[in-house]
XYZ file of C-alpha atoms in Angstrom:
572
model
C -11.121 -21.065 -19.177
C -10.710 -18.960 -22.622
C -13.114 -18.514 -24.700
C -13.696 -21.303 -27.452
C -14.475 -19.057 -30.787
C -17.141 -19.636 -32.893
C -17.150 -19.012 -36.823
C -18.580 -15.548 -36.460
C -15.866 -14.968 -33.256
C -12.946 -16.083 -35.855
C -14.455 -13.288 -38.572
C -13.840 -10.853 -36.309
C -11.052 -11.691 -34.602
C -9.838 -11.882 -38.010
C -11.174 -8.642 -39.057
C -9.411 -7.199 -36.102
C -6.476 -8.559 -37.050
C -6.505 -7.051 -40.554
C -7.109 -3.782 -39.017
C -4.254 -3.683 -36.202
C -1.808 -5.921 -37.563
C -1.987 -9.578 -36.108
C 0.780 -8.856 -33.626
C -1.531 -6.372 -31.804
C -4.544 -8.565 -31.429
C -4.197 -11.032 -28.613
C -6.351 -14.087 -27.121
C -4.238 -16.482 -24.939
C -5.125 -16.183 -21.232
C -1.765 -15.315 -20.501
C -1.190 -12.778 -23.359
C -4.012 -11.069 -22.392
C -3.707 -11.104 -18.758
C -2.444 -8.041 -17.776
C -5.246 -6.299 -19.319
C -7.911 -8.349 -17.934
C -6.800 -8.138 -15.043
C -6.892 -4.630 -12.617
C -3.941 -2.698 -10.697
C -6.371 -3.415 -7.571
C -9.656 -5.157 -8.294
C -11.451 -6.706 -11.511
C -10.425 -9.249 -13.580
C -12.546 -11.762 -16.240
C -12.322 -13.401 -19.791
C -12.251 -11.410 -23.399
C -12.552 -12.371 -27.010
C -9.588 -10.121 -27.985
C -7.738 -7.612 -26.182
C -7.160 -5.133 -29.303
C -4.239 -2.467 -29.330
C -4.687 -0.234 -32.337
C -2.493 2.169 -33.450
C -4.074 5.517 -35.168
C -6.688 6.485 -34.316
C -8.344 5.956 -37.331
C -7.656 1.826 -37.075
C -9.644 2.369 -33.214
C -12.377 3.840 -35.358
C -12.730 0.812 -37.070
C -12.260 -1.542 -34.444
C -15.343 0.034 -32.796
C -16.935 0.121 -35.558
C -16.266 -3.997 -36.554
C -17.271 -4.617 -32.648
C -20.186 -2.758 -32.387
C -21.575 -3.990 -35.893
C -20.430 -7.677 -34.432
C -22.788 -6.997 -31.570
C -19.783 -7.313 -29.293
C -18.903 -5.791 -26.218
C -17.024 -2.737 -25.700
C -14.395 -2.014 -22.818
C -12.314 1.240 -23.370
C -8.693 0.840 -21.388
C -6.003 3.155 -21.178
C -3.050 2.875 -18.146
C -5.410 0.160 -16.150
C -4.646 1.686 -13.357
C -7.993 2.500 -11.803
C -8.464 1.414 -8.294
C -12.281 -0.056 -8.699
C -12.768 -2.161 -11.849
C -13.612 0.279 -14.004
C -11.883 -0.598 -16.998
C -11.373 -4.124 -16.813
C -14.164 -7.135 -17.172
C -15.908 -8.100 -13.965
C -16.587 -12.065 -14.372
C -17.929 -13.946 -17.045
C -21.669 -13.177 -16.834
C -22.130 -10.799 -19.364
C -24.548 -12.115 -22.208
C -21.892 -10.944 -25.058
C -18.353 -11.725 -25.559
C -16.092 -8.673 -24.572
C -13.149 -6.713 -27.162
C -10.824 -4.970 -24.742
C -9.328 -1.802 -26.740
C -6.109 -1.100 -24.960
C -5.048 2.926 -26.428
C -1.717 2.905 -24.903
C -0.343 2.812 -28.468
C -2.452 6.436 -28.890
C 0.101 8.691 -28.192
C 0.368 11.910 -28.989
C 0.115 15.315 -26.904
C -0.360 18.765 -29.145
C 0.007 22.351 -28.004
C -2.297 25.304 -29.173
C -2.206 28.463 -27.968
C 1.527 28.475 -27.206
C 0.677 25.745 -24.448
C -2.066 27.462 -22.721
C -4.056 24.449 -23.561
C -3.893 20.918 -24.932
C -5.292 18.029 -27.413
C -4.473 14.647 -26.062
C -5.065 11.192 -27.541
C -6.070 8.168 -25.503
C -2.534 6.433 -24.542
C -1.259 10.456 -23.410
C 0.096 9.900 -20.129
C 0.195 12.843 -16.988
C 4.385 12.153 -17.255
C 4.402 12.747 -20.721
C 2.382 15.660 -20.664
C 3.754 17.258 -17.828
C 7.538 16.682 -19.653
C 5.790 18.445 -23.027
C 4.428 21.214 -20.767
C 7.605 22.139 -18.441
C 9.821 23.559 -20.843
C 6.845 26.085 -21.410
C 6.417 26.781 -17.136
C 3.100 25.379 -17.742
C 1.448 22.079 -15.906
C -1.465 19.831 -16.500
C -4.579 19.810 -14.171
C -2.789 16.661 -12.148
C 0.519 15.596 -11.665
C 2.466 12.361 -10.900
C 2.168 12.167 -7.491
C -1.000 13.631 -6.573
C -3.007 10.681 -9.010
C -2.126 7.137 -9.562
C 1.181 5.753 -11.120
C 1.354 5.549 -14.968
C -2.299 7.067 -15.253
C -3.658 8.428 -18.617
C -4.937 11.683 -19.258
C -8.053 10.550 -20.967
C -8.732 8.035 -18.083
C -8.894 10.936 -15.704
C -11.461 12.889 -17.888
C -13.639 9.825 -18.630
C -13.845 9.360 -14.189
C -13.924 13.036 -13.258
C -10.247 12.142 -11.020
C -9.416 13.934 -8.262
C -5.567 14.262 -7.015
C -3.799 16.559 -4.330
C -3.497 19.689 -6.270
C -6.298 21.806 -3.720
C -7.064 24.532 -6.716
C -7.740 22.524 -9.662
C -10.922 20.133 -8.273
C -11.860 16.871 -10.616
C -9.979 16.454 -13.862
C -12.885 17.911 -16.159
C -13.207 19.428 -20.175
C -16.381 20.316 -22.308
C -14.672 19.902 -25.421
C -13.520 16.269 -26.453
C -13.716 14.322 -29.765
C -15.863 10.551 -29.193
C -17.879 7.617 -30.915
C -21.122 7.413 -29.381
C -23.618 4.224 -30.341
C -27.198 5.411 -30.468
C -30.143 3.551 -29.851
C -30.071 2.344 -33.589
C -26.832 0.315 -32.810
C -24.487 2.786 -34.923
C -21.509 4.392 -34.385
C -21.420 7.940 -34.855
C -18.508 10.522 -34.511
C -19.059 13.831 -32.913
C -16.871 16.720 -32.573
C -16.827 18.790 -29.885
C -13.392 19.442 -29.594
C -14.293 22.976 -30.725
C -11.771 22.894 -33.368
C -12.833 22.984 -37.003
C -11.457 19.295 -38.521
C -14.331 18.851 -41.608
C -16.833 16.138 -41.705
C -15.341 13.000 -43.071
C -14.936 10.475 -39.451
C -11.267 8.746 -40.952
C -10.150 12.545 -42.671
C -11.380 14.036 -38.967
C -9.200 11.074 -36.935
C -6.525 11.386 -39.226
C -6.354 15.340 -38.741
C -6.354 14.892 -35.210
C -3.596 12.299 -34.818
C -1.573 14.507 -36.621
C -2.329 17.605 -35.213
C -2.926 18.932 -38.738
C -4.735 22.143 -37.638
C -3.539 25.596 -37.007
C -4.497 28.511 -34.033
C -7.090 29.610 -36.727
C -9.263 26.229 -36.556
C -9.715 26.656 -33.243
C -12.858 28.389 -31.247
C -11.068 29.820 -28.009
C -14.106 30.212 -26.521
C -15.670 27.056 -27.534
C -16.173 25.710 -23.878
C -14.658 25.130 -20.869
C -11.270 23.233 -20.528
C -11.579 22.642 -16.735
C -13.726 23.096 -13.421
C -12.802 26.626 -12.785
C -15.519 27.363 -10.209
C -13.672 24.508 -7.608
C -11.701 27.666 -5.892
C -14.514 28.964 -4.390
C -16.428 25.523 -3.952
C -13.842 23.920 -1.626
C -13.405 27.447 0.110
C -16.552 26.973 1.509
C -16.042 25.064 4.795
C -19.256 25.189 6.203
C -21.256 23.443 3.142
C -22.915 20.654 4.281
C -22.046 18.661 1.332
C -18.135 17.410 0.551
C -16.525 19.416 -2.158
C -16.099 16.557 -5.023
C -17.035 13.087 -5.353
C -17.505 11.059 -8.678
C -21.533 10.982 -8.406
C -21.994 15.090 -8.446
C -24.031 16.137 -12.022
C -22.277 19.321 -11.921
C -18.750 17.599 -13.145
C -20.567 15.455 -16.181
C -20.155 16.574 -19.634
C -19.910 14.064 -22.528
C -16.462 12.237 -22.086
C -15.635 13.992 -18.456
C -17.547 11.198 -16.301
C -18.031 9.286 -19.488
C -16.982 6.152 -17.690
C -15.735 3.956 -20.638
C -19.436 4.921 -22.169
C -18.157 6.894 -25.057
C -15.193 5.936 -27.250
C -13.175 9.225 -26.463
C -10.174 10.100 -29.406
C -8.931 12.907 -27.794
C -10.096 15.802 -25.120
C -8.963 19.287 -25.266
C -7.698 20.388 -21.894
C -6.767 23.721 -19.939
C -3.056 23.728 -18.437
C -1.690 26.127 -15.932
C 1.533 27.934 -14.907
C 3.776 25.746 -13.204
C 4.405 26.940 -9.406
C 8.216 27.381 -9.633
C 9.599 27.215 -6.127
C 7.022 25.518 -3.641
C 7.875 25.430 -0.291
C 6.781 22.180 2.017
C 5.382 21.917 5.937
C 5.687 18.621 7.704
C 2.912 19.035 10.670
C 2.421 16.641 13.226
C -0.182 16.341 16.047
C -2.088 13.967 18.231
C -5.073 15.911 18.151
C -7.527 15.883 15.318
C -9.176 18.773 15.704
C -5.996 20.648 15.150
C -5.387 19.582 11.559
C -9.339 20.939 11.049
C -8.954 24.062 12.362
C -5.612 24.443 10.161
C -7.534 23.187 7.255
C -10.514 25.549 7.887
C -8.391 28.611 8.141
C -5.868 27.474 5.311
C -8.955 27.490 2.606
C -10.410 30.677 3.998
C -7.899 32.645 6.087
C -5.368 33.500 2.309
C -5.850 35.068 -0.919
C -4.222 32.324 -2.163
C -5.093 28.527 -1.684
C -2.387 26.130 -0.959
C -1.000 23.629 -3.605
C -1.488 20.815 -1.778
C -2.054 18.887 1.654
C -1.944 14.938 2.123
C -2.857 13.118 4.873
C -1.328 10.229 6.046
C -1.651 7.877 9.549
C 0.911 6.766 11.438
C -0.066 3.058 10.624
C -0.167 4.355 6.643
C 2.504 5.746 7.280
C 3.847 2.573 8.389
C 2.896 0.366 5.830
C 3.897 2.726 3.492
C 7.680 3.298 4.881
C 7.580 -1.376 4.691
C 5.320 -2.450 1.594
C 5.837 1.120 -0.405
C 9.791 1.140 -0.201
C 10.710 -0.325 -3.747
C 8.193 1.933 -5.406
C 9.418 5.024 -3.358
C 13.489 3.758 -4.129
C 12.258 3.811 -7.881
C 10.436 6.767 -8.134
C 13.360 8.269 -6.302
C 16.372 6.870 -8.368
C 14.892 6.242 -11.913
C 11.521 8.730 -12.500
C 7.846 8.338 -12.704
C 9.329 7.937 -16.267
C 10.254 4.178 -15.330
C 7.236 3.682 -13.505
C 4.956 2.633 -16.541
C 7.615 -0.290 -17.697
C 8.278 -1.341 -14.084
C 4.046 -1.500 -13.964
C 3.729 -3.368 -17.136
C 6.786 -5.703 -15.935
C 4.991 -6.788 -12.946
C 1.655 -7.870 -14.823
C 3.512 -9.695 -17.475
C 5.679 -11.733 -15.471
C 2.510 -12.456 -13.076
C 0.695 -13.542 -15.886
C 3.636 -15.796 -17.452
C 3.717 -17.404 -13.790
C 0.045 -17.807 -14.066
C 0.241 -20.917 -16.456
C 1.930 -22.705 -13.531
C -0.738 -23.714 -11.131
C 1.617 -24.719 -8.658
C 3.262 -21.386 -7.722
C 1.688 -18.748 -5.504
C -0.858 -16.086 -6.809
C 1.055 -12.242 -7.109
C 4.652 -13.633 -7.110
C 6.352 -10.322 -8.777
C 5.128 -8.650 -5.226
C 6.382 -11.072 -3.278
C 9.562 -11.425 -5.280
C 9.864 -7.434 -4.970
C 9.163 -7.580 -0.847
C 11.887 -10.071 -0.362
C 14.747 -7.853 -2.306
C 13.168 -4.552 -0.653
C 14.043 -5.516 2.495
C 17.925 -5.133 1.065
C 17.027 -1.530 -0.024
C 18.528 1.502 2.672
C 15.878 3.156 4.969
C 13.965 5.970 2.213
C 12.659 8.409 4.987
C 14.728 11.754 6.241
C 15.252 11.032 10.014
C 12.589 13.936 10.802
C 9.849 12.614 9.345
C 10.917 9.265 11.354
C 11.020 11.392 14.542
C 7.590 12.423 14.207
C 6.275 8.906 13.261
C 7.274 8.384 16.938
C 5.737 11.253 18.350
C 2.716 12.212 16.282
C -0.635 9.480 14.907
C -1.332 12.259 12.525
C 0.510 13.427 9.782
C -0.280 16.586 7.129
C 1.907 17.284 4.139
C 1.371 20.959 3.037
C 2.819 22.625 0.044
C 2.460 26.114 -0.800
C 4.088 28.307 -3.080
C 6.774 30.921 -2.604
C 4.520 34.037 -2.365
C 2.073 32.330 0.572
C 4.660 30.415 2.529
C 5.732 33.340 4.545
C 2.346 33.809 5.821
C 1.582 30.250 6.424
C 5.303 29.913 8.297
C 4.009 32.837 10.834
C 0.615 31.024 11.368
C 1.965 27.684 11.711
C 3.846 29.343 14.415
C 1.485 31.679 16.134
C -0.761 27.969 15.734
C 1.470 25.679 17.491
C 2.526 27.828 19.961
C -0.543 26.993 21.982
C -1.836 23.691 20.542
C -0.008 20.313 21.430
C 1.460 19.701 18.132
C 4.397 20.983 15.938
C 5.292 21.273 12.509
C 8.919 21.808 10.890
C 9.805 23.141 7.291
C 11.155 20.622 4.579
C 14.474 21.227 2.996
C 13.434 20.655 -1.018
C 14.979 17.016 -0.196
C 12.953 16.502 2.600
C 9.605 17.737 0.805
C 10.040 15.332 -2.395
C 10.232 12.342 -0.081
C 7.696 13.116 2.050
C 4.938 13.665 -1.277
C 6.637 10.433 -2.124
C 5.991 8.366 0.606
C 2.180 9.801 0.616
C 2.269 8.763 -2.944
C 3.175 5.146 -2.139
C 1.038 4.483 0.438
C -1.510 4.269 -2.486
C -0.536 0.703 -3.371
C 1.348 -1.008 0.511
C -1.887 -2.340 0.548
C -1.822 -4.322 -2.080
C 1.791 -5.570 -1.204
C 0.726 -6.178 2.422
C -2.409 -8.396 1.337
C -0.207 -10.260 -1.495
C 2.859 -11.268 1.460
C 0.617 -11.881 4.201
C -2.177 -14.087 1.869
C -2.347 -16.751 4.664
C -3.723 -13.954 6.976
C -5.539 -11.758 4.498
C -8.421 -12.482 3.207
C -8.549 -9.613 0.743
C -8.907 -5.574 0.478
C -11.617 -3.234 1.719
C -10.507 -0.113 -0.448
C -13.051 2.991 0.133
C -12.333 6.440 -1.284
C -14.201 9.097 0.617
C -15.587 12.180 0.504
C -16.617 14.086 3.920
C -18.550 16.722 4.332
C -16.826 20.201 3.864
C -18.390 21.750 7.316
C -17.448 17.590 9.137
C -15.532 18.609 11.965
C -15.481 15.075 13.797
C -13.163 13.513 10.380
C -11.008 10.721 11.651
C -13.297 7.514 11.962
C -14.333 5.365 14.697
C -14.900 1.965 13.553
C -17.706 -0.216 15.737
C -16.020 -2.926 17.390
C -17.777 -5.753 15.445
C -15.905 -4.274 12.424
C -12.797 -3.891 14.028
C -12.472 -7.456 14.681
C -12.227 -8.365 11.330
C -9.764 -6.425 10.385
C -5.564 -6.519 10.143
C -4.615 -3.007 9.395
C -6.636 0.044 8.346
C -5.047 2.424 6.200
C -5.802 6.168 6.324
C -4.621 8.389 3.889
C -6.210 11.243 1.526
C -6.144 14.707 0.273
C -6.915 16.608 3.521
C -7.769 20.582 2.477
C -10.499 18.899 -0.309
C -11.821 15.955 2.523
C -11.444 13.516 0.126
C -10.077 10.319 2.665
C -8.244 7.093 1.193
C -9.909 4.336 3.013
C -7.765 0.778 3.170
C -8.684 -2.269 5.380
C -7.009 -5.733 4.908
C -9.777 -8.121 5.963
C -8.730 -11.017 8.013
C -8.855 -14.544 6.515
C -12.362 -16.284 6.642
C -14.425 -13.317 6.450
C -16.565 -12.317 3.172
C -14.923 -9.199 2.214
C -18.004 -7.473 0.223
C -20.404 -8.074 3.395
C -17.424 -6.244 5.289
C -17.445 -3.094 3.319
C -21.570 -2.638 3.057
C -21.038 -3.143 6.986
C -19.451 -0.086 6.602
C -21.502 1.526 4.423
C -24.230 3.088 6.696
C -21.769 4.519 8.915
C -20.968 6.757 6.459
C -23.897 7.498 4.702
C -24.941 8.388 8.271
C -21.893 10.849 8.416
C -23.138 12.375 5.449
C -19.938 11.397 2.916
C -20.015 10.245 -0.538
C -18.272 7.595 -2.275
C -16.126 6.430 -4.080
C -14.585 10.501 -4.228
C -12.374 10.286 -7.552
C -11.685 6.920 -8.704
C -15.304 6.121 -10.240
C -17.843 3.995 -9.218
C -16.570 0.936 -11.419
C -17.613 -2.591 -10.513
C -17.120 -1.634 -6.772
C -19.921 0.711 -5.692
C -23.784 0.937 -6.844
C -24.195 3.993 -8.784
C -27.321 5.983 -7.711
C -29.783 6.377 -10.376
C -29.119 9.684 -11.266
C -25.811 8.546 -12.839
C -27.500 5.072 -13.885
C -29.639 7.948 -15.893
C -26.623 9.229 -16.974
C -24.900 6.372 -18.116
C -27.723 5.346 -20.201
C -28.073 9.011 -22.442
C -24.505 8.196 -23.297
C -24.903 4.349 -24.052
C -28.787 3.698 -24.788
C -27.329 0.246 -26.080
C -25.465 -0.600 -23.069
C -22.495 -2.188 -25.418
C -19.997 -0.032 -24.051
C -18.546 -1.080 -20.368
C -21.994 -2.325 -19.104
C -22.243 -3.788 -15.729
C -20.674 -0.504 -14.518
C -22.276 0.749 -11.026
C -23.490 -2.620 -10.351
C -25.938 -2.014 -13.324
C -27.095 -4.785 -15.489
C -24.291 -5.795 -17.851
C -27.300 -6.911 -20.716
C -27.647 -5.222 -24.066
C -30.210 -2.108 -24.138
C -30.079 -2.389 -19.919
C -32.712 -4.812 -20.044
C -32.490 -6.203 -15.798
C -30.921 -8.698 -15.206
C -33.768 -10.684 -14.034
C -34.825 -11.262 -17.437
């Protein structure tokens, strides 16, 4: 049901309006829908869903909200996998202003493109277009994060991705509205780049990128995580290399969590690798891919760019439910993807004021006409799907893949599996089909609703020294499940976890049944995508949360906290 407004609710809503432009503050269920709603999980009511256009008019939206005593929630591509950045239910005890930034565009250079300023709505395509007419990349890249994702939403949840140098999407130096315990809103700089005092001159300066080389402090603070080399090189740690809980990747808006209003970050970008070469390895065994991913991080000078991990039954579900995202990606660009995205929600959320029709229909709609779409996969990558359950994708650049050729040889020479090198072709659809495994799951649960009762999705990170990786479910867990999905960025141990749950079983009792087996392995989760509304946050991040947000009016309820103002428990 939406929410009835009372006279203070219309003031602000009003306010808003005044602020944005009435076009660009919405309230119908079905307006605001694909906001509310989450690519995976998460979904509940909102006073306003609020899409402001400067950064100086989100200034002032905060600021109306948080002197309204309203709730907070920061959004950007809505594209997280766990809630984060969407409502969860209608318990909170205030009403909730969604501030959608995709409007915030706006990428600027300094330092000739050695590093970067990006506002909220920045997206990893645009960025990596504004960056490779330089030779220079971003910390992630389409394809090794989620479709459509935001830069500033990888910051704010410490993201992972495939690229095995780079480590968790992390800056020091960022520009955010924090609320203190007296209920303001305050602006602070940190963006190491002198803008003045004045909050809207500051915002305006930034938008614009009205500063020069000589505002800025080179050595202000760090633009990313550039001890992760040596971290993941160590593969006898007993502790996995990056998950979203570790202190050591927290800094102001990097972890931030929706707890900070963040205006822009200032980021570190690198030189692009310009001819990469791609491995296709297949084996039976899975010891074999851990002794190639033990001597890949140790036995180089140089680390590889990347190596995904997919399942043969990923790799199935990929190849069935993933096709019309691969076809696309491959025929019209990741550039396509964010209109495709936004497509999708907004016709599901038009069908959504008729009751009588099915639940997801633009999936359903897009698995019928897939099934018209030619086969996507090179025939050698089908030929190992017959002989091989495991699958690694490894990419390495020009200078290293002539030692990692004569390994991979000298390697499967006397173990049982094989490996074959991609034409450029063959290596762009292979990344791609890793890259849509990411959401079959979703498709698979939406056509087969009758037998699905819903998604486990776990992300995972093992321990760097875990030799025994693959998992063995118990057979009381088994039995409740379809299909399990395994997929993941192998060289970092970070392991995609999916499990369609079969109908009739609770889905959330299902995953803590999981649970203890691997806090018994010694893993951590969730590895990159945040803790959201999925996981409990331990209380060292709880801690965390509340130095950034002492009021809790800025995405409470996050780690299964309590969603009341000034975190007062729920059993209040």
């Amino acid at each position: 049901m939406a929410h009835v407004q009372s006279q203070p609710d219309h003031a602000l809503v009003s306010g808003l309006k005044a602020i944005v432009g009435k076009e660009h503050v919405l309230s119908g269920d079905a307006d605001t829908y694909q906001f509310r709603h989450g690519f995976r999980f998460g979904s509940g009511q909102v006073l306003a869903v609020v899409r402001p256009g400067t950064l100086t008019e989100l200034w002032r939206v905060a600021q109306a909200a948080v002197q309204a005593d309203k709730i907070i929630i920061m959004q950007a591509a809505n594209t997280g996998l766990t809630g984060g950045s969407t409502p969860d239910g209608d318990n909170y005890d205030r009403e909730i202003v969604l501030i959608s930034t995709l409007r915030l565009t706006g990428i600027h250079l300094i330092g000739e493109g050695r590093q970067v300023v990006c506002l909220p709505g920045s997206t990893l395509y645009e960025l990596e277009n504004k960056l490779a007419p330089l030779g220079r990349e971003p910390h992630s890249v389409i394809g090794s994060s989620c479709i459509g994702a935001s830069v500033l939403g990888g910051v704010s949840n410490n993201s992972g991705g495939a690229l095995v140098q780079r480590g968790p999407a992390y800056t020091e130096m960022a520009i955010f509205g924090q609320v203190g315990e007296d209920g303001q809103l305050r602006l602070v700089n940190h963006l190491g780049i002198n803008l003045g005092d004045d909050p809207e001159a500051v915002l305006t300066r930034v938008q614009n990128g009205d500063f020069s080389d000589a505002d800025v402090t080179w050595d202000a603070a760090r633009g990313h995580d550039d001890r992760y080399i040596q971290h993941v090189r160590d593969v006898d740690a007993d502790t996995p290399a990056r998950y979203n809980a570790d202190p050591a990747r927290w800094h102001e808006a990097a972890g931030c969590a929706g707890k900070l209003v963040v205006f822009a970050v200032r980021l570190d970008t690198f030189p692009a690798e310009k001819r990469s070469h791609v491995f296709y390895i297949g084996t039976n065994d899975t010891q074999e891919l851990e002794d190639l991913r033990r001597h890949l991080l140790t036995g180089f000078d140089e680390l590889p760019v990347a190596g995904e991990y997919m399942h043969r039954d990923a790799f199935d579900i990929a190849e069935k439910y993933g096709k019309d995202t691969f076809a696309v990606i491959r025929y019209l660009g990741t550039g396509f993807l964010p209109r495709f995205f936004a497509w999708k929600l907004h016709f599901d959320g038009f069908v959504k004021k008729f009751r009588f029709l099915p639940d997801s229909p633009s999936d359903r709609f897009l698995q019928f006409a897939s099934k018209f779409l030619p086969g996507q996969l090179p025939k050698r990558m089908l030929e190992y799907r017959n002989r091989f359950e495991h699958h690694l994708m490894l990419k390495v650049s020009e200078k290293l893949m002539p030692a990692v050729r004569v390994y991979l040889q000298e390697y499967f020479s006397k173990a049982s599996g094989s490996f074959f090198e991609c034409t450029t072709d063959e290596g762009k659809r292979a990344f791609l089909h890793r890259f849509a495994a990411a959401g079959a799951a979703v498709r698979y649960r939406a056509v087969h609703h009758r037998e699905a009762e819903n998604i486990v999705a776990l992300d995972v990170a093992l321990r760097r020294n875990d030799q025994d990786w693959f998992e063995k479910l118990p057979a009381e867990i088994e039995e409740k499940l379809i299909v399990k999905l395994y997929y993941g960025h192998f060289l970092c141990h970070v392991m995609h976890q999916d499990y369609v749950v079969k109908k009739g079983y609770d889905v959330m009792a299902v995953e803590h049944s999981m649970l203890p087996g691997l806090d018994a392995r010694g893993a951590r989760y969730p590895a990159e995508h945040n803790v959201g509304h999925l996981y409990q946050a331990p209380d060292e991040m709880l801690a965390h949360y509340r130095t950034l947000d002492p009021c809790n009016c800025l995405n409470p309820g996050i780690g299964q906290a309590t969603k009341k103002r000034k975190w007062v428990a729920e059993s209040v």
